[in-house]
Short mmCIF file of C-alpha atoms in Angstrom, two decimals:
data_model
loop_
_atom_site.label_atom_id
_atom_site.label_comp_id
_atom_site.label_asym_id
_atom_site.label_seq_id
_atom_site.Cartn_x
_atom_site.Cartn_y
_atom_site.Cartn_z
CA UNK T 1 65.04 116.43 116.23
CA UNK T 2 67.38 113.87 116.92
CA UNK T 3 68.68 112.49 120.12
CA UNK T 4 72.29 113.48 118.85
CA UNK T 5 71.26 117.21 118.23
CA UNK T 6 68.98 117.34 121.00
CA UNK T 7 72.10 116.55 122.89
CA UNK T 8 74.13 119.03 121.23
CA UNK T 9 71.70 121.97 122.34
CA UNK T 10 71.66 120.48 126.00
CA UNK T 11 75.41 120.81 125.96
CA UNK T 12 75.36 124.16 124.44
CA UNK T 13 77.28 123.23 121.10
CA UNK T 14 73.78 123.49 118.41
CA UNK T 15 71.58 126.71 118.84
CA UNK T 16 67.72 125.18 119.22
CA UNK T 17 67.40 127.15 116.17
CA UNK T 18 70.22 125.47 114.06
CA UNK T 19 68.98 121.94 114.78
CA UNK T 20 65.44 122.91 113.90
CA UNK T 21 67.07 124.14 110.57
CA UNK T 22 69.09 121.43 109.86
CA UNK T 23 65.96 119.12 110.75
CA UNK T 24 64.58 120.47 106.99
CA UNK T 25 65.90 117.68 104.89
CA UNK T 26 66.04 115.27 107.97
CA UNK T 27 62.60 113.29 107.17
CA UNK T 28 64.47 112.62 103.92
CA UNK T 29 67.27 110.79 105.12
CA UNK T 30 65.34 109.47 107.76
CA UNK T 31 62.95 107.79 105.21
CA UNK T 32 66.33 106.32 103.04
CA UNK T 33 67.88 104.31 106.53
CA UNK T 34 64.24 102.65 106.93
CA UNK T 35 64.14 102.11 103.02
CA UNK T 36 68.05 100.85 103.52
CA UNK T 37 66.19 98.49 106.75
CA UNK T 38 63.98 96.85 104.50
CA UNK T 39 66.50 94.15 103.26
CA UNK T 40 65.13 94.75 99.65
CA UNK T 41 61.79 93.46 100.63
CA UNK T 42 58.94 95.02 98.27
CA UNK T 43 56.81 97.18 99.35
CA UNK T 44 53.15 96.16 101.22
CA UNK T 45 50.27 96.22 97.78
CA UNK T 46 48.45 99.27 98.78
CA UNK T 47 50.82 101.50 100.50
CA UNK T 48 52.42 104.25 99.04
CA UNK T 49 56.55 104.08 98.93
CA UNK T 50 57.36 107.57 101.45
CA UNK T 51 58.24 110.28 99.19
CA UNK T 52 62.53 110.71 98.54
CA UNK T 53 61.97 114.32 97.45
CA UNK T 54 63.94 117.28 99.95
CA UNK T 55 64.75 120.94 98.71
CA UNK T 56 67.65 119.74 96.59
CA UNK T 57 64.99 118.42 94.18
CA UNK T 58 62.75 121.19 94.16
CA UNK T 59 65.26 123.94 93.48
CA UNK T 60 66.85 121.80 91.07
CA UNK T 61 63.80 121.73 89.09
CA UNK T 62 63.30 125.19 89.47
CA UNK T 63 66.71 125.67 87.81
CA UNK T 64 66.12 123.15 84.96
CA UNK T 65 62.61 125.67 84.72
CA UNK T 66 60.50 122.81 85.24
CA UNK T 67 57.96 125.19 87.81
CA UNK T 68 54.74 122.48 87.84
CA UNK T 69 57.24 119.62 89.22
CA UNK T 70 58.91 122.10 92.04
CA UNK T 71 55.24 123.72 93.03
CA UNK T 72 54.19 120.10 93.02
CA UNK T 73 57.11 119.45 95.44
CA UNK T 74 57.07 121.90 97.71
CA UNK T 75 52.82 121.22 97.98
CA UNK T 76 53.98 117.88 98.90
CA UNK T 77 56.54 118.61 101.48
CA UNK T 78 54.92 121.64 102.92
CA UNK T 79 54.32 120.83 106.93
CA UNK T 80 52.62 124.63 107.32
CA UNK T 81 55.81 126.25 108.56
CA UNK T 82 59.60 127.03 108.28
CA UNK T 83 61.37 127.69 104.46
CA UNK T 84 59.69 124.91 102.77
CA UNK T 85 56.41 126.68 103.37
CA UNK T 86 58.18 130.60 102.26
CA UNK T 87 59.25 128.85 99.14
CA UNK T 88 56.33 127.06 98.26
CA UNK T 89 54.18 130.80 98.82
CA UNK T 90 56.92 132.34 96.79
CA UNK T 91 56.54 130.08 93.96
CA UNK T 92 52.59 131.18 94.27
CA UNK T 93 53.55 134.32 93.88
CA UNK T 94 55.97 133.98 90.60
CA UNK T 95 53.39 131.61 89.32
CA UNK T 96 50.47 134.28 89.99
CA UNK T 97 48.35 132.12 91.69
CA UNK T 98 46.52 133.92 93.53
CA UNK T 99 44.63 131.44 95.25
CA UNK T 100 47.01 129.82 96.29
CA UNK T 101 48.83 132.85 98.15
CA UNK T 102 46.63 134.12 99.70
CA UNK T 103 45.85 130.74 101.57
CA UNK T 104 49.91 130.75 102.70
CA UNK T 105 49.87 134.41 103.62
CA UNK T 106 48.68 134.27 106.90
CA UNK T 107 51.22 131.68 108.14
CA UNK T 108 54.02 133.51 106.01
CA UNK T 109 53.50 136.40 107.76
CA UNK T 110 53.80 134.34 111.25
CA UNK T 111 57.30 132.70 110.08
CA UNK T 112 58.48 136.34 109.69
CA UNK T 113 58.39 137.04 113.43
CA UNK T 114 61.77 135.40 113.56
CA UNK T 115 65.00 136.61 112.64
CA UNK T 116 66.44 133.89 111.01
CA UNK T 117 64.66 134.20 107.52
CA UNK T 118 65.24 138.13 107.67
CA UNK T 119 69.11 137.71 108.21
CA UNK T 120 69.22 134.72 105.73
CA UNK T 121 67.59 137.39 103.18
CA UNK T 122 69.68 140.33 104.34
CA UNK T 123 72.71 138.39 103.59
CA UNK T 124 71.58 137.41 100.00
CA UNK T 125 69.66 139.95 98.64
CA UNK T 126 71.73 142.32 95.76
CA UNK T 127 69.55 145.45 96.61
CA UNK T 128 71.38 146.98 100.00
CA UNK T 129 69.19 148.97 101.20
CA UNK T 130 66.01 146.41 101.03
CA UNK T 131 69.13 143.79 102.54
CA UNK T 132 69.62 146.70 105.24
CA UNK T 133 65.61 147.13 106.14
CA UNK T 134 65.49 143.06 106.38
CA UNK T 135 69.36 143.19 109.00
CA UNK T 136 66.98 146.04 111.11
CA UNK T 137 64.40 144.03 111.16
CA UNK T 138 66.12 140.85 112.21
CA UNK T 139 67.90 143.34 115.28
CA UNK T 140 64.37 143.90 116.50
CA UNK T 141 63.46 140.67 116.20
CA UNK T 142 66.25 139.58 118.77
CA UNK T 143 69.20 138.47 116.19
CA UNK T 144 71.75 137.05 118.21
CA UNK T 145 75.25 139.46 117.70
CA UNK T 146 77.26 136.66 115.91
CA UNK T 147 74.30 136.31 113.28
CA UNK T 148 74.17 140.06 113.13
CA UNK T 149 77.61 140.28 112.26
CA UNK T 150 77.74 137.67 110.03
CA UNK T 151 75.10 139.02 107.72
CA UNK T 152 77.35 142.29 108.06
CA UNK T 153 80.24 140.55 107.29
CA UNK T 154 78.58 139.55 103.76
CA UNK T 155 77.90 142.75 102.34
CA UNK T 156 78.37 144.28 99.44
CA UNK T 157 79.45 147.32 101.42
CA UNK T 158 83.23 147.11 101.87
CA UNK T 159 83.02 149.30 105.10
CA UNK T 160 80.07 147.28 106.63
CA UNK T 161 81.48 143.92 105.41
CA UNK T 162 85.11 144.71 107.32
CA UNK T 163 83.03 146.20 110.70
CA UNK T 164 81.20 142.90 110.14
CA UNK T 165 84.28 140.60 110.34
CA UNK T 166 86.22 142.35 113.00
CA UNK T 167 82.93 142.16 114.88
CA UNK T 168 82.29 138.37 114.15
CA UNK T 169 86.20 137.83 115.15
CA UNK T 170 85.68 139.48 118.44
CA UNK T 171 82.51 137.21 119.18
CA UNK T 172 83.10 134.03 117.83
CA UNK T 173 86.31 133.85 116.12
CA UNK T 174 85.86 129.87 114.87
CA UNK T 175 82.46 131.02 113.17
CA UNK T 176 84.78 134.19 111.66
CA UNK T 177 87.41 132.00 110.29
CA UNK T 178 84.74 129.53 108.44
CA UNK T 179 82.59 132.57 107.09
CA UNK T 180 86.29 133.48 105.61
CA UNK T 181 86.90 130.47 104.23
CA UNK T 182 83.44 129.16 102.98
CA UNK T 183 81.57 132.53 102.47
CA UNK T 184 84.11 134.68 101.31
CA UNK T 185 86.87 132.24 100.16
CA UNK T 186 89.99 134.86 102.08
CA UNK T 187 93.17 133.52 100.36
CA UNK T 188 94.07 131.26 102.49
CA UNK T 189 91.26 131.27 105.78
CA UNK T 190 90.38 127.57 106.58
CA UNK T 191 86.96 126.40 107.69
CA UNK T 192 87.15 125.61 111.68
CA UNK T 193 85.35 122.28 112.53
CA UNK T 194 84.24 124.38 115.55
CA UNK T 195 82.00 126.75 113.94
CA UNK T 196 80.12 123.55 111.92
CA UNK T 197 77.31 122.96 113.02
CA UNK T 198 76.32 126.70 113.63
CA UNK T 199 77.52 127.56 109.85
CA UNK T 200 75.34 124.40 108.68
CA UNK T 201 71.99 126.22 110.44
CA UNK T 202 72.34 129.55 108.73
CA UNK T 203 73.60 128.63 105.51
CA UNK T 204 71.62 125.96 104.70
CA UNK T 205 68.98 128.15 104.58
CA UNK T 206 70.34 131.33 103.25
CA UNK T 207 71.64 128.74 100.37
CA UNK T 208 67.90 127.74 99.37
CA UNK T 209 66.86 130.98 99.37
CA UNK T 210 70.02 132.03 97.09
CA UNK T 211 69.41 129.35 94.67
CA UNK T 212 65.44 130.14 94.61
CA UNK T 213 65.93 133.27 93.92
CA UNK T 214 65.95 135.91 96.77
CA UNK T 215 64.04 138.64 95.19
CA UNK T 216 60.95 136.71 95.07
CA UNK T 217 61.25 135.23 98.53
CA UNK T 218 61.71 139.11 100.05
CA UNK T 219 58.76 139.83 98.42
CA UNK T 220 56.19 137.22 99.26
CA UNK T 221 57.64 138.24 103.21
CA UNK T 222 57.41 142.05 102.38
CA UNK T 223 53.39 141.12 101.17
CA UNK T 224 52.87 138.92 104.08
CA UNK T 225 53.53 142.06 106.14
CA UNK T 226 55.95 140.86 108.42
CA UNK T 227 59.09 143.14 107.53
CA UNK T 228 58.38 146.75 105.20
CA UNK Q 29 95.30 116.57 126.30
CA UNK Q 30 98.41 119.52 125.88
CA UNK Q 31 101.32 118.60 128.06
CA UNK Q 32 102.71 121.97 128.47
CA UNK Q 33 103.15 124.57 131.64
CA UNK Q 34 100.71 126.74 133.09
CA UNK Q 35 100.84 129.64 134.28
CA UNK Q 36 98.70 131.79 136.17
CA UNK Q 37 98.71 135.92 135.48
CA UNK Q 38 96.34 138.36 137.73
CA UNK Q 39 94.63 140.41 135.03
CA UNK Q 40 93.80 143.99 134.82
CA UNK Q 41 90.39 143.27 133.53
CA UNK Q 42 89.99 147.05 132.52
CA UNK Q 43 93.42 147.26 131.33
CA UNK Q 44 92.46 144.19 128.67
CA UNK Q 45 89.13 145.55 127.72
CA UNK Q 46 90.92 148.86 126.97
CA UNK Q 47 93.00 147.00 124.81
CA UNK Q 48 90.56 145.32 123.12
CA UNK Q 49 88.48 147.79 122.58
CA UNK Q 50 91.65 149.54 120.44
CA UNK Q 51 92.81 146.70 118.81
CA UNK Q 52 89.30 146.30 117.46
CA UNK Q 53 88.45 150.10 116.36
CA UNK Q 54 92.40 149.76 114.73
CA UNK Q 55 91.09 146.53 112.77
CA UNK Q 56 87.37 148.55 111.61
CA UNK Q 57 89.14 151.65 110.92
CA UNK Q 58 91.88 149.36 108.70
CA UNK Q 59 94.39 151.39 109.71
CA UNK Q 60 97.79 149.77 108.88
CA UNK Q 61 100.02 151.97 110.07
CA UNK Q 62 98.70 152.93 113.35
CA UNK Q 63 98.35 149.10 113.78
CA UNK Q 64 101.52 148.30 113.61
CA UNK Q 65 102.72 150.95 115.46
CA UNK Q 66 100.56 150.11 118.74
CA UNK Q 67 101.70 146.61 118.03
CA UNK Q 68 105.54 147.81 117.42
CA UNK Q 69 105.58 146.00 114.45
CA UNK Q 70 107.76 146.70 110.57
CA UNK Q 71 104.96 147.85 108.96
CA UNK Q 72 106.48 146.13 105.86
CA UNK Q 73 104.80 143.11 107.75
CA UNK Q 74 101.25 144.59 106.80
CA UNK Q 75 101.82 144.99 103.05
CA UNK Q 76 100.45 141.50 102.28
CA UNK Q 77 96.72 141.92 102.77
CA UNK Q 78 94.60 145.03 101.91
CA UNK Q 79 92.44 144.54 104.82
CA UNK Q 80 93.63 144.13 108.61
CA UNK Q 81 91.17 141.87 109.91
CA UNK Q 82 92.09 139.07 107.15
CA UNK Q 83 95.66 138.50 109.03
CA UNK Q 84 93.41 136.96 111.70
CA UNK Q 85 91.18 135.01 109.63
CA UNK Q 86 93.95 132.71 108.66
CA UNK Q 87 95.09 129.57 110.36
CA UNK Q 88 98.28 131.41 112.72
CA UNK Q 89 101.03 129.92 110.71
CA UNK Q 90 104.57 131.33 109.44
CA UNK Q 91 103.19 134.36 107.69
CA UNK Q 92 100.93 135.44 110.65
CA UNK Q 93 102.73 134.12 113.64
CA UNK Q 94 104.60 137.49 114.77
CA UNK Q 95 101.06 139.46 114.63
CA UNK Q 96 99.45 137.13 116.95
CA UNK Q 97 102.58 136.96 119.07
CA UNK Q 98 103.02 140.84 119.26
CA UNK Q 99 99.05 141.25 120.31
CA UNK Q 100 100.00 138.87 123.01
CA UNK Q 101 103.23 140.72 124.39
CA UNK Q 102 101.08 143.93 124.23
CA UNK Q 103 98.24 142.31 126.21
CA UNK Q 104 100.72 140.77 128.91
CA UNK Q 105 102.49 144.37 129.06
CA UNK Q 106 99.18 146.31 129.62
CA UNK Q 107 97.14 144.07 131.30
CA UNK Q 108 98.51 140.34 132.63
CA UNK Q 109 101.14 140.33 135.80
CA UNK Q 110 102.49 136.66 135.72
CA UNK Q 111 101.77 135.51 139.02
CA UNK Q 112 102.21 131.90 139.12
CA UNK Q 113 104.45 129.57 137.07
CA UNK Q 114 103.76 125.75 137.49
CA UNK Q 115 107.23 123.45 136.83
CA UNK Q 116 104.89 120.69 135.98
CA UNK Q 117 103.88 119.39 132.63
CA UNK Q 118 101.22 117.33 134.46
CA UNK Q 119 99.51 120.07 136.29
CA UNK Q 120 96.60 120.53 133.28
CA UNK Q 121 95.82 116.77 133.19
CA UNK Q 122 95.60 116.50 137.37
CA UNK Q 123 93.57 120.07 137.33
CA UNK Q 124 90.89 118.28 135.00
CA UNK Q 125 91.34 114.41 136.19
CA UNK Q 126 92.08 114.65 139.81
CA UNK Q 127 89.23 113.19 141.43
CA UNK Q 128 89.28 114.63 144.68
CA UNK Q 129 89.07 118.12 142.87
CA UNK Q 130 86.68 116.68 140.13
CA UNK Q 131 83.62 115.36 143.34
CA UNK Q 132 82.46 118.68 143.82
CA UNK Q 133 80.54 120.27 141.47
CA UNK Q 134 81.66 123.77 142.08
CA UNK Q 135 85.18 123.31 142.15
CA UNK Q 136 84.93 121.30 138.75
CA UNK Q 137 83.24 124.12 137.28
CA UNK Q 138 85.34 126.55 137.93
CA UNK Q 139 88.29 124.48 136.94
CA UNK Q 140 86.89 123.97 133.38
CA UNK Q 141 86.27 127.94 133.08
CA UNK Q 142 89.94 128.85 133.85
CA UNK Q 143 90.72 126.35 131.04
CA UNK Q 144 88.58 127.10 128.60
CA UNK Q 145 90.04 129.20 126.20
CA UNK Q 146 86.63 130.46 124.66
CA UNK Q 147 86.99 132.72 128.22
CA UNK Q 148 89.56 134.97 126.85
CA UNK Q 149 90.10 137.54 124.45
CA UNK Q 150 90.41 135.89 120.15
CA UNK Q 151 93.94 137.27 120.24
CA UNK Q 152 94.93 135.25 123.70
CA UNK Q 153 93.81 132.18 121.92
CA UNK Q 154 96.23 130.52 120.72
CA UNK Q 155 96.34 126.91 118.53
CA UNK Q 156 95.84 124.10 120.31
CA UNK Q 157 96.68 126.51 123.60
CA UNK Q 158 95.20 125.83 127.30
CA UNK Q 159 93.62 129.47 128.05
CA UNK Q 160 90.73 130.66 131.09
CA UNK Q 161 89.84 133.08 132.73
CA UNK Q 162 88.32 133.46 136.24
CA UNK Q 163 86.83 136.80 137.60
CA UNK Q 164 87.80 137.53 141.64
CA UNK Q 165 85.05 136.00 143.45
CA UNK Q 166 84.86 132.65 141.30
CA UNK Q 167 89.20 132.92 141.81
CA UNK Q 168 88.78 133.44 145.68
CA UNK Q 169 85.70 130.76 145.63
CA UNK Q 170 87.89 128.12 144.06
CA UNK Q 171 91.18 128.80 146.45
CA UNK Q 172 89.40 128.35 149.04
CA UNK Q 173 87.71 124.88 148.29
CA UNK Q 174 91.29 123.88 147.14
CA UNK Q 175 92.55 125.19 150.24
CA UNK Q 176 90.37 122.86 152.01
CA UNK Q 177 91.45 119.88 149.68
CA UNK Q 178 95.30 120.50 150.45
CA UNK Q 179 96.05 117.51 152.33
CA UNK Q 180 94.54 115.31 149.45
CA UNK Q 181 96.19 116.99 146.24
CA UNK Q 182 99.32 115.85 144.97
CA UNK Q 183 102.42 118.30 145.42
CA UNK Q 184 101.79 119.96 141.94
CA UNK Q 185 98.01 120.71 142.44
CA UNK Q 186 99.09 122.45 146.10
CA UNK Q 187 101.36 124.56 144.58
CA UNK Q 188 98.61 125.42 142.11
CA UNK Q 189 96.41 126.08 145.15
CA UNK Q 190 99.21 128.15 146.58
CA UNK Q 191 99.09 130.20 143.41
CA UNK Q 192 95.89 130.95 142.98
CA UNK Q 193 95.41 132.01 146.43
CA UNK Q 194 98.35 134.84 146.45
CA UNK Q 195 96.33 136.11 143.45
CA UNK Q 196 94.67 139.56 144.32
CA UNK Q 197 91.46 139.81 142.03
CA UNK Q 198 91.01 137.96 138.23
CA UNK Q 199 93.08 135.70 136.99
CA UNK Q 200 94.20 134.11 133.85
CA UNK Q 201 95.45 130.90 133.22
CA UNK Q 202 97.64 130.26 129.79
CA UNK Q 203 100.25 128.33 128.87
CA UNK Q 204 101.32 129.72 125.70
CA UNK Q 205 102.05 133.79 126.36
#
């Protein structure tokens, strides 16, 4: 984490959470200001140049339908936990490798103990009743309200989706406003700069697992056994 | 930093959470026409939108402004009793600079709570408004340690002090009801 988010969750402004999220594609950029530091000298003989891949390039390849390259990405930036880790076991799972799912399973099953990847999946998923089981599940696990609400808040339920919004205006009326604007695109609603970083930590995530394709990640969670 | 007046209102806390608690089950039930009668509002005002809630999802501008205002008159005729009105425009900027008030910990805190407007209700926040709110014994807790500042505030600050004290109970600050 860096020292500026580390001193956004001592000040209260970034959930711990969030800046763990947002951390995913950190390495990444991290990697490009040293490459930026090295005044164009070569590389040492011997030494591998630090990989540039992040998630954009393994979803993109996944929507181009070149599956070897994004399994071979995700193997590569797998650290053993968080999305990177879900998507590289769902991937197994559309690829049928067996093998190779069964080895992720176990530490699948201990990323679903968390609410965030249930509410990210709740909010995506087409199906609303397996989107409702995942929202319950995240509730048990300890969901915070606002992310409760905001998962509510993108339904395909008009009823739920309004009881959603009114709820997320009520707690945290900046977050509301953004989730209106960026989520839901209200006629008019504008993004407030107040609710950025904690919009950043849940989308970014929810986003991945949109563009990968959120039946398959439900399901590698459902067979970990963390959720149905 | 706002430059604009504050003033101080003792709040029926279960008065506003009554209020609340309406206003919200109005907005989930989408339910224009009891809405704008509890607001006393034209309901030709509420023809725009299909759903409620999206009037107060949108920036507060020209087409919203007399929503937000009338949920404001409603909560300061159920709920806020003005109780203090400061005559200076400098009174924010000495309540969050003023050293003497800004040395003890305490007293700093609570200062910052009665102006932060994340305190109060979504409806009593207003753009670019100065908002708090203070429950009784964190009200009664800061009078006092003003009280014993008196001779070292400047003339706007002890009338402040003088303010909060006469208070019975919560209190709201707000400069833009």
């Amino acid at each position: 984490m860096s020292w500026l988010d580390k001193l956004k969750v001592k000040l209260g402004v970034l959930d711990a959470d969030d800046a763990a999220t947002l951390e995913e594609d950190a390495p990444r950029a991290a990697r490009r200001a040293h490459d930026n530091d090295r005044g164009g000298r070569p590389a040492l003989d011997g030494i591998e140049p630090a990989s540039q891949q992040g998630l954009d390039d393994v979803l993109a390849a996944k929507e181009r339908g070149d599956t070897t390259e994004m399994r071979r990405l995700l193997k590569e930036l797998d650290r053993g936990k968080g999305l990177r880790l879900v998507l590289r076991a769902a991937a197994a799972l559309e690829a049928g490798d067996d093998a190779e799912l069964e080895e992720l399973l176990p530490k699948v099953g201990a990323e679903t103990t968390t609410w965030r990847l249930a509410l990210q999946l709740a909010s995506v998923l087409d199906d609303p009743a397996r989107a409702e089981a995942f929202r319950q599940r995240a509730e048990k696990a300890g969901a915070p309200t606002w992310a409760l609400a905001w998962s509510r808040a993108l339904s395909n339920d008009a009823d739920v989706q309004r009881r959603g919004l009114v709820e997320l205006l009520v707690i945290d009326p900046a977050l509301a406003r953004t989730v209106a604007a960026r989520d839901l695109h209200i006629e008019g609603a504008v993004a407030d700069g107040d609710a950025s970083d904690r919009y950043a930590g849940f989308a970014h995530g929810r986003q991945c697992i949109r563009r990968f394709g959120p039946s398959a990640v439900a399901a590698v969670v459902e067979r970990a056994g963390g959720f149905l | 930093m706002s430059r604009s007046k504050l003033v101080l209102y003792q709040l029926d806390r279960p008065a506003l959470k009554a209020l609340s608690a309406d206003i919200e089950g109005l907005l989930v039930r989408n339910d224009h026409a009891a809405f704008a009668e509890r607001l006393k509002l034209d309901a030709a005002l509420l023809r725009g939108r299909a759903r409620l809630v999206d009037y107060f999802l949108v920036p507060e501008n020209d087409s919203t402004k007399e929503l937000h205002a009338a949920l404001r008159r409603l909560a300061k005729r159920d709920a806020l009793t003005p109780a203090f009105a400061s005559d200076s425009l400098a009174l924010e900027g000495r309540l969050r600079a003023f050293e003497p008030l800004r040395e003890n910990a305490g007293t700093s805190a609570a200062i910052d709570r009665l102006l932060n407007p994340k305190r109060v209700p979504w409806y009593l926040r207003a753009t670019g408004a100065t908002a708090g709110w203070l429950d009784g014994k964190d009200r009664a807790d800061l009078s006092q340690k003003m009280d014993r500042l008196m001779s070292q505030l400047t003339p706007e600050l002890q009338a402040f002090a003088r303010g909060l004290g006469e208070i019975d109970g919560d209190v709201i600050a707000h400069d833009s009801l």
